[in-house]
Short mmCIF file of C-alpha atoms and ligand atoms in Angstrom, two decimals:
data_model
loop_
_atom_site.label_atom_id
_atom_site.label_comp_id
_atom_site.label_asym_id
_atom_site.label_seq_id
_atom_site.Cartn_x
_atom_site.Cartn_y
_atom_site.Cartn_z
CA MET A 1129 12.78 -11.63 -6.05
CA ILE A 1130 11.29 -8.90 -3.85
CA LYS A 1131 10.92 -9.98 -0.22
CA ASN A 1132 10.29 -6.64 1.52
CA CYS A 1133 7.15 -4.58 1.74
CA LEU A 1134 6.75 -1.23 3.52
CA PHE A 1135 3.42 -0.07 4.91
CA PRO A 1136 3.26 3.65 5.61
CA VAL A 1137 0.54 3.73 8.29
CA ALA A 1138 1.13 6.95 10.19
CA GLY A 1139 -1.80 8.93 8.67
CA TYR A 1140 -4.70 10.09 10.83
CA GLY A 1141 -7.74 8.97 8.84
CA THR A 1142 -9.71 12.11 9.65
CA ARG A 1143 -12.37 11.27 7.07
CA PHE A 1144 -13.57 8.47 9.32
CA LEU A 1145 -13.82 10.39 12.59
CA PRO A 1146 -15.00 9.59 15.19
CA ALA A 1147 -14.26 5.91 14.30
CA THR A 1148 -10.55 6.69 13.96
CA LYS A 1149 -10.25 8.80 17.11
CA ALA A 1150 -8.66 6.02 19.16
CA MET A 1151 -8.23 3.37 16.45
CA PRO A 1152 -5.90 3.37 13.42
CA LYS A 1153 -7.77 3.76 10.12
CA GLU A 1154 -5.85 0.71 8.82
CA MET A 1155 -7.69 -1.39 11.44
CA LEU A 1156 -11.14 -0.52 10.06
CA PRO A 1157 -12.66 -3.84 9.03
CA LEU A 1158 -13.99 -4.84 5.64
CA VAL A 1159 -16.56 -7.27 7.08
CA ASN A 1160 -14.38 -9.27 9.53
CA LYS A 1161 -10.79 -8.41 8.57
CA PRO A 1162 -8.90 -5.14 9.02
CA LEU A 1163 -7.82 -3.27 5.90
CA VAL A 1164 -4.13 -3.72 6.70
CA GLN A 1165 -4.46 -7.52 6.76
CA TYR A 1166 -5.78 -7.54 3.18
CA GLY A 1167 -2.64 -5.60 2.26
CA VAL A 1168 -0.31 -8.00 4.06
CA GLU A 1169 -2.02 -10.97 2.39
CA GLU A 1170 -1.57 -9.36 -1.04
CA ALA A 1171 2.14 -8.85 -0.33
CA GLN A 1172 2.54 -12.42 0.91
CA GLU A 1173 0.84 -13.74 -2.21
CA ALA A 1174 3.50 -11.84 -4.20
CA GLY A 1175 6.24 -13.83 -2.37
CA MET A 1176 7.15 -11.18 0.22
CA ASP A 1177 7.79 -12.14 3.83
CA ASN A 1178 9.41 -9.13 5.50
CA PHE A 1179 6.85 -6.49 6.38
CA GLY A 1180 7.90 -3.09 7.72
CA PHE A 1181 5.41 -0.62 9.17
CA VAL A 1182 6.06 3.10 9.40
CA THR A 1183 3.71 3.99 12.21
CA GLY A 1184 2.92 6.98 14.38
CA ARG A 1185 1.33 7.76 17.69
CA GLY A 1186 -1.89 5.85 18.37
CA LYS A 1187 -1.10 2.98 16.02
CA ARG A 1188 -0.19 0.24 18.49
CA ALA A 1189 -3.23 -1.84 17.55
CA ILE A 1190 -1.51 -2.67 14.24
CA ALA A 1191 1.51 -4.18 16.03
CA ASP A 1192 -0.81 -6.07 18.38
CA HIS A 1193 -2.80 -7.43 15.44
CA PHE A 1194 0.33 -9.04 14.00
CA ASP A 1195 1.25 -10.72 17.27
CA ILE A 1196 -0.07 -13.61 19.33
CA SER A 1197 -2.98 -12.78 21.65
CA TYR A 1198 -2.39 -15.34 24.42
CA GLU A 1199 -5.43 -14.66 26.57
CA LEU A 1200 -7.86 -14.69 23.69
CA GLU A 1201 -6.31 -17.74 22.07
CA HIS A 1202 -6.32 -19.62 25.35
CA GLN A 1203 -9.96 -18.68 25.85
CA ILE A 1204 -11.18 -20.01 22.50
CA GLN A 1205 -8.86 -23.03 22.35
CA GLY A 1206 -10.73 -26.14 21.29
CA SER A 1207 -13.85 -24.21 20.25
CA GLY A 1208 -15.12 -23.67 16.71
CA LYS A 1209 -13.93 -20.08 16.90
CA GLU A 1210 -10.26 -21.09 16.71
CA ALA A 1211 -10.57 -21.42 12.93
CA MET A 1212 -11.34 -17.69 12.69
CA LEU A 1213 -7.77 -16.94 13.74
CA SER A 1214 -6.03 -19.48 11.52
CA ASP A 1215 -5.25 -17.02 8.66
CA ILE A 1216 -3.75 -14.36 10.90
CA ARG A 1217 -1.83 -17.00 12.84
CA GLY A 1218 -0.34 -18.29 9.58
CA LEU A 1219 0.75 -14.76 8.66
CA ILE A 1220 2.41 -14.27 12.05
CA GLU A 1221 4.22 -17.61 11.96
CA ASN A 1222 5.54 -17.34 8.41
CA ASN A 1223 6.61 -13.70 8.17
CA THR A 1224 8.56 -10.99 9.95
CA PHE A 1225 6.82 -7.82 11.12
CA SER A 1226 8.83 -4.81 12.20
CA PHE A 1227 7.89 -1.29 13.16
CA THR A 1228 9.39 2.15 13.22
CA ARG A 1229 7.83 5.53 13.90
CA GLN A 1230 7.59 8.55 11.65
CA HIS A 1231 7.90 11.34 14.20
CA HIS A 1232 6.70 14.16 11.96
CA MET A 1233 4.08 13.98 9.24
CA LYS A 1234 6.16 15.28 6.35
CA GLY A 1235 4.63 13.38 3.45
CA LEU A 1236 4.75 9.96 1.80
CA GLY A 1237 8.34 10.43 0.59
CA HIS A 1238 9.46 11.15 4.14
CA ALA A 1239 7.45 8.17 5.48
CA ILE A 1240 9.19 5.86 3.00
CA LEU A 1241 12.60 7.26 3.95
CA SER A 1242 11.77 6.60 7.62
CA GLY A 1243 11.27 2.94 6.67
CA LYS A 1244 14.79 2.55 5.24
CA PRO A 1245 16.15 0.67 8.30
CA LEU A 1246 13.36 -1.90 7.88
CA VAL A 1247 14.14 -2.83 4.26
CA GLY A 1248 17.88 -2.15 3.97
CA ASP A 1249 19.65 -1.92 0.62
CA ASN A 1250 17.10 -4.04 -1.25
CA PRO A 1251 14.32 -3.41 -3.73
CA PHE A 1252 11.01 -3.23 -1.90
CA ALA A 1253 7.29 -2.75 -2.37
CA VAL A 1254 5.22 0.03 -0.82
CA LEU A 1255 1.59 -0.72 -0.07
CA LEU A 1256 -0.91 1.92 1.02
CA ALA A 1257 -3.50 -0.08 2.92
CA ASP A 1258 -6.23 2.49 2.14
CA ASP A 1259 -6.36 1.01 -1.34
CA LEU A 1260 -7.93 -2.43 -1.48
CA CYS A 1261 -6.69 -4.07 -4.68
CA VAL A 1262 -8.12 -7.22 -6.17
CA GLY A 1263 -6.35 -8.95 -9.06
CA ASP A 1264 -8.09 -10.18 -12.21
CA ALA A 1265 -7.79 -13.83 -11.14
CA PRO A 1266 -7.27 -15.71 -7.88
CA GLY A 1267 -3.56 -15.72 -6.96
CA ASN A 1268 -2.78 -12.84 -9.32
CA GLY A 1269 -2.90 -9.82 -6.99
CA VAL A 1270 -1.61 -6.42 -8.04
CA LEU A 1271 1.72 -6.68 -6.16
CA LYS A 1272 2.27 -10.12 -7.70
CA GLN A 1273 1.76 -8.66 -11.17
CA MET A 1274 4.19 -5.83 -10.35
CA SER A 1275 6.75 -8.16 -8.81
CA GLU A 1276 6.84 -10.22 -12.00
CA LEU A 1277 7.39 -7.03 -14.01
CA TYR A 1278 10.20 -6.04 -11.65
CA ASN A 1279 11.94 -9.37 -12.24
CA GLN A 1280 11.87 -8.55 -15.96
CA PHE A 1281 12.80 -4.83 -15.93
CA ARG A 1282 14.65 -4.28 -12.60
CA CYS A 1283 13.50 -0.70 -12.06
CA SER A 1284 10.94 1.18 -9.97
CA ILE A 1285 7.31 0.64 -10.95
CA VAL A 1286 4.11 2.46 -9.94
CA ALA A 1287 0.60 1.08 -10.38
CA ILE A 1288 -1.77 3.35 -12.28
CA GLN A 1289 -5.41 3.54 -13.26
CA GLU A 1290 -7.45 5.91 -15.40
CA VAL A 1291 -9.42 8.50 -13.41
CA PRO A 1292 -11.93 11.16 -14.50
CA ALA A 1293 -10.40 14.62 -15.08
CA ASP A 1294 -12.08 16.06 -11.98
CA GLN A 1295 -10.23 13.54 -9.78
CA THR A 1296 -6.61 14.24 -10.78
CA HIS A 1297 -6.15 16.59 -7.80
CA LYS A 1298 -6.23 13.55 -5.48
CA TYR A 1299 -3.33 11.65 -7.08
CA GLY A 1300 0.12 11.68 -8.54
CA VAL A 1301 -0.48 11.75 -12.31
CA ILE A 1302 1.97 10.46 -14.92
CA ALA A 1303 2.76 10.89 -18.59
CA GLY A 1304 4.64 8.15 -20.37
CA GLU A 1305 5.68 6.46 -23.56
CA SER A 1306 3.77 3.24 -24.16
CA MET A 1307 6.12 0.21 -24.11
CA LYS A 1308 3.53 -2.49 -24.49
CA ASP A 1309 -0.09 -2.96 -23.54
CA GLY A 1310 -0.65 -1.29 -20.15
CA LEU A 1311 3.03 -0.52 -19.53
CA TYR A 1312 4.55 2.96 -19.83
CA ARG A 1313 7.98 4.43 -19.39
CA ILE A 1314 7.42 7.57 -17.34
CA THR A 1315 8.36 10.92 -18.91
CA ASP A 1316 6.52 13.23 -16.53
CA MET A 1317 4.84 13.09 -13.14
CA VAL A 1318 2.90 15.72 -11.21
CA GLU A 1319 1.59 15.44 -7.64
CA LYS A 1320 -2.12 16.24 -7.30
CA PRO A 1321 -2.50 18.50 -10.37
CA ALA A 1322 -5.62 20.51 -11.21
CA PRO A 1323 -7.29 18.99 -14.31
CA GLU A 1324 -5.79 21.68 -16.59
CA ASP A 1325 -2.26 20.89 -15.32
CA ALA A 1326 -2.57 17.09 -15.41
CA PRO A 1327 -0.25 15.46 -17.95
CA SER A 1328 -2.83 12.67 -18.52
CA ASN A 1329 -5.67 10.87 -16.75
CA LEU A 1330 -3.35 8.09 -15.49
CA ALA A 1331 -3.25 8.27 -11.69
CA ILE A 1332 -0.84 6.52 -9.32
CA ILE A 1333 -2.58 4.28 -6.79
CA GLY A 1334 -1.21 2.83 -3.56
CA ARG A 1335 1.17 0.18 -4.94
CA TYR A 1336 4.83 0.81 -5.72
CA ILE A 1337 7.98 -1.18 -6.28
CA LEU A 1338 11.06 0.90 -5.56
CA THR A 1339 14.78 0.32 -6.06
CA PRO A 1340 16.84 1.26 -2.99
CA ASP A 1341 18.63 4.20 -4.68
CA ILE A 1342 15.31 6.00 -4.08
CA PHE A 1343 16.40 6.63 -0.45
CA ASP A 1344 19.32 8.88 -1.45
CA ILE A 1345 17.07 10.63 -3.95
CA ILE A 1346 14.40 11.28 -1.29
CA GLU A 1347 17.05 12.76 1.00
CA GLN A 1348 17.86 15.27 -1.75
CA THR A 1349 14.20 16.01 -2.58
CA PRO A 1350 12.90 19.33 -1.25
CA PRO A 1351 9.32 19.59 0.05
CA GLY A 1352 6.85 19.88 -2.84
CA LYS A 1353 3.04 19.96 -3.00
CA ASN A 1354 1.48 20.97 0.34
CA GLY A 1355 4.97 21.46 1.82
CA GLU A 1356 5.50 17.68 2.01
CA VAL A 1357 8.32 15.49 0.70
CA GLN A 1358 6.60 13.76 -2.18
CA ILE A 1359 7.52 10.29 -3.46
CA THR A 1360 6.22 11.49 -6.84
CA ASP A 1361 8.99 14.13 -7.02
CA ALA A 1362 11.67 11.60 -6.01
CA LEU A 1363 10.40 9.15 -8.62
CA MET A 1364 10.54 11.86 -11.28
CA THR A 1365 14.24 12.39 -10.47
CA GLN A 1366 14.76 8.63 -10.72
CA ALA A 1367 12.90 8.55 -14.05
CA LYS A 1368 15.18 11.28 -15.47
CA LYS A 1369 18.32 9.45 -14.33
CA GLY A 1370 17.25 6.03 -15.57
CA CYS A 1371 13.85 4.43 -15.87
CA VAL A 1372 10.60 4.29 -13.91
CA LEU A 1373 7.66 2.30 -15.23
CA ALA A 1374 3.93 2.81 -14.79
CA TYR A 1375 1.73 -0.26 -14.96
CA LYS A 1376 -1.99 -0.29 -15.61
CA PHE A 1377 -2.76 -3.26 -13.37
CA LYS A 1378 -5.26 -6.01 -14.12
CA GLY A 1379 -8.03 -6.00 -11.56
CA GLN A 1380 -9.96 -3.58 -9.38
CA ARG A 1381 -9.09 -0.98 -6.78
CA PHE A 1382 -11.30 0.44 -4.06
CA ASP A 1383 -10.37 3.73 -2.42
CA CYS A 1384 -11.09 2.82 1.19
CA GLY A 1385 -9.81 6.22 2.30
CA SER A 1386 -13.18 7.61 1.14
CA VAL A 1387 -16.52 6.64 2.65
CA ASP A 1388 -17.95 5.81 -0.77
CA GLY A 1389 -15.03 3.52 -1.69
CA PHE A 1390 -15.06 1.92 1.75
CA VAL A 1391 -18.75 1.00 1.41
CA LYS A 1392 -18.20 -0.37 -2.11
CA ALA A 1393 -15.24 -2.44 -0.86
CA THR A 1394 -17.30 -3.76 2.05
CA ASN A 1395 -20.03 -4.92 -0.33
CA TYR A 1396 -17.47 -6.45 -2.69
CA VAL A 1397 -15.80 -8.39 0.13
CA TYR A 1398 -19.12 -9.53 1.57
CA GLU A 1399 -20.29 -10.81 -1.81
CA ASN A 1400 -17.04 -12.22 -3.23
CA VAL A 1401 -14.44 -12.85 -0.54
CA TYR A 1402 -15.99 -13.41 2.87
CA THR A 1403 -16.78 -16.98 3.89
CA PRO A 1404 -18.61 -17.39 7.18
CA ASP A 1405 -17.02 -19.96 9.50
C1 G1P B 2758 -0.33 9.51 -2.13
C2 G1P B 2758 0.65 9.96 -3.21
C3 G1P B 2758 -0.06 10.13 -4.55
C4 G1P B 2758 -0.78 8.84 -4.92
C5 G1P B 2758 -1.71 8.41 -3.77
C6 G1P B 2758 -2.29 7.03 -4.05
O1 G1P B 2758 -1.25 10.53 -1.87
O2 G1P B 2758 1.25 11.19 -2.79
O3 G1P B 2758 0.87 10.45 -5.56
O4 G1P B 2758 -1.51 9.03 -6.11
O5 G1P B 2758 -1.01 8.32 -2.53
O6 G1P B 2758 -3.22 6.66 -3.08
P1 G1P B 2758 -2.19 10.56 -0.55
O7 G1P B 2758 -3.42 9.78 -0.92
O8 G1P B 2758 -1.41 9.93 0.55
O9 G1P B 2758 -2.49 12.00 -0.32
#
């Protein structure tokens, strides 16, 4: 069973300036909860309890969020407001949160490699908190679905969704042989291709399960697209050596790294998830 989840959270979030000038983009709230907390809750639902954050400068608010806030908690003790902290308190009490810094922004592959000391020699999930994912039924989040597949196949898995041809340049795009409904064995993968170079319209979104041999592969992976060490390139090497699966998840995904997706996610949460205390 997978117990570890890595959160690469070193990115700048320039699309949301000036909001992200002094605040990490992962702390932007969907109604009353920061993006990163939705991610942690999804990972916990999948049975994970060891959460590693690959952070950078200016990201201390994330570490503070997953820690006790004595003054505040003392202040609201005994009032109705205490209940508003019960979820986050439960997360803090029942899980381990650890942090390391990515000193240079050299791509997602490099960020994941920087997180190696936090997950050790174990299979682990990677969750990009920019993507809000909602499963098709309560308790069946996207990482849970992927974790169950991992238990069956024991190899790396990426979550995919169909995107319009004019969007392929934003994603890693795969080609694969269909194994069963919604599950592919990857035969090709290209990072952010122009539509004419895309091997399909199946784009990788921000959920991965990786086997720990990926770390050695990343170390051997030269910089690719945009001069960055790409996890897509490392996964392609892994796919050639053995097997990497792509899974068309059941549910919805909101790209909260874009203003449009962020607004849609906010409305979704307000209408379907948020319960006022
Ligand atoms: C990264 C990956 C890309 C993937 C995307 C999902 O890109 O490099 O393959 O499709 O995440 O969100 P980024 O969005 O960090 O540029």
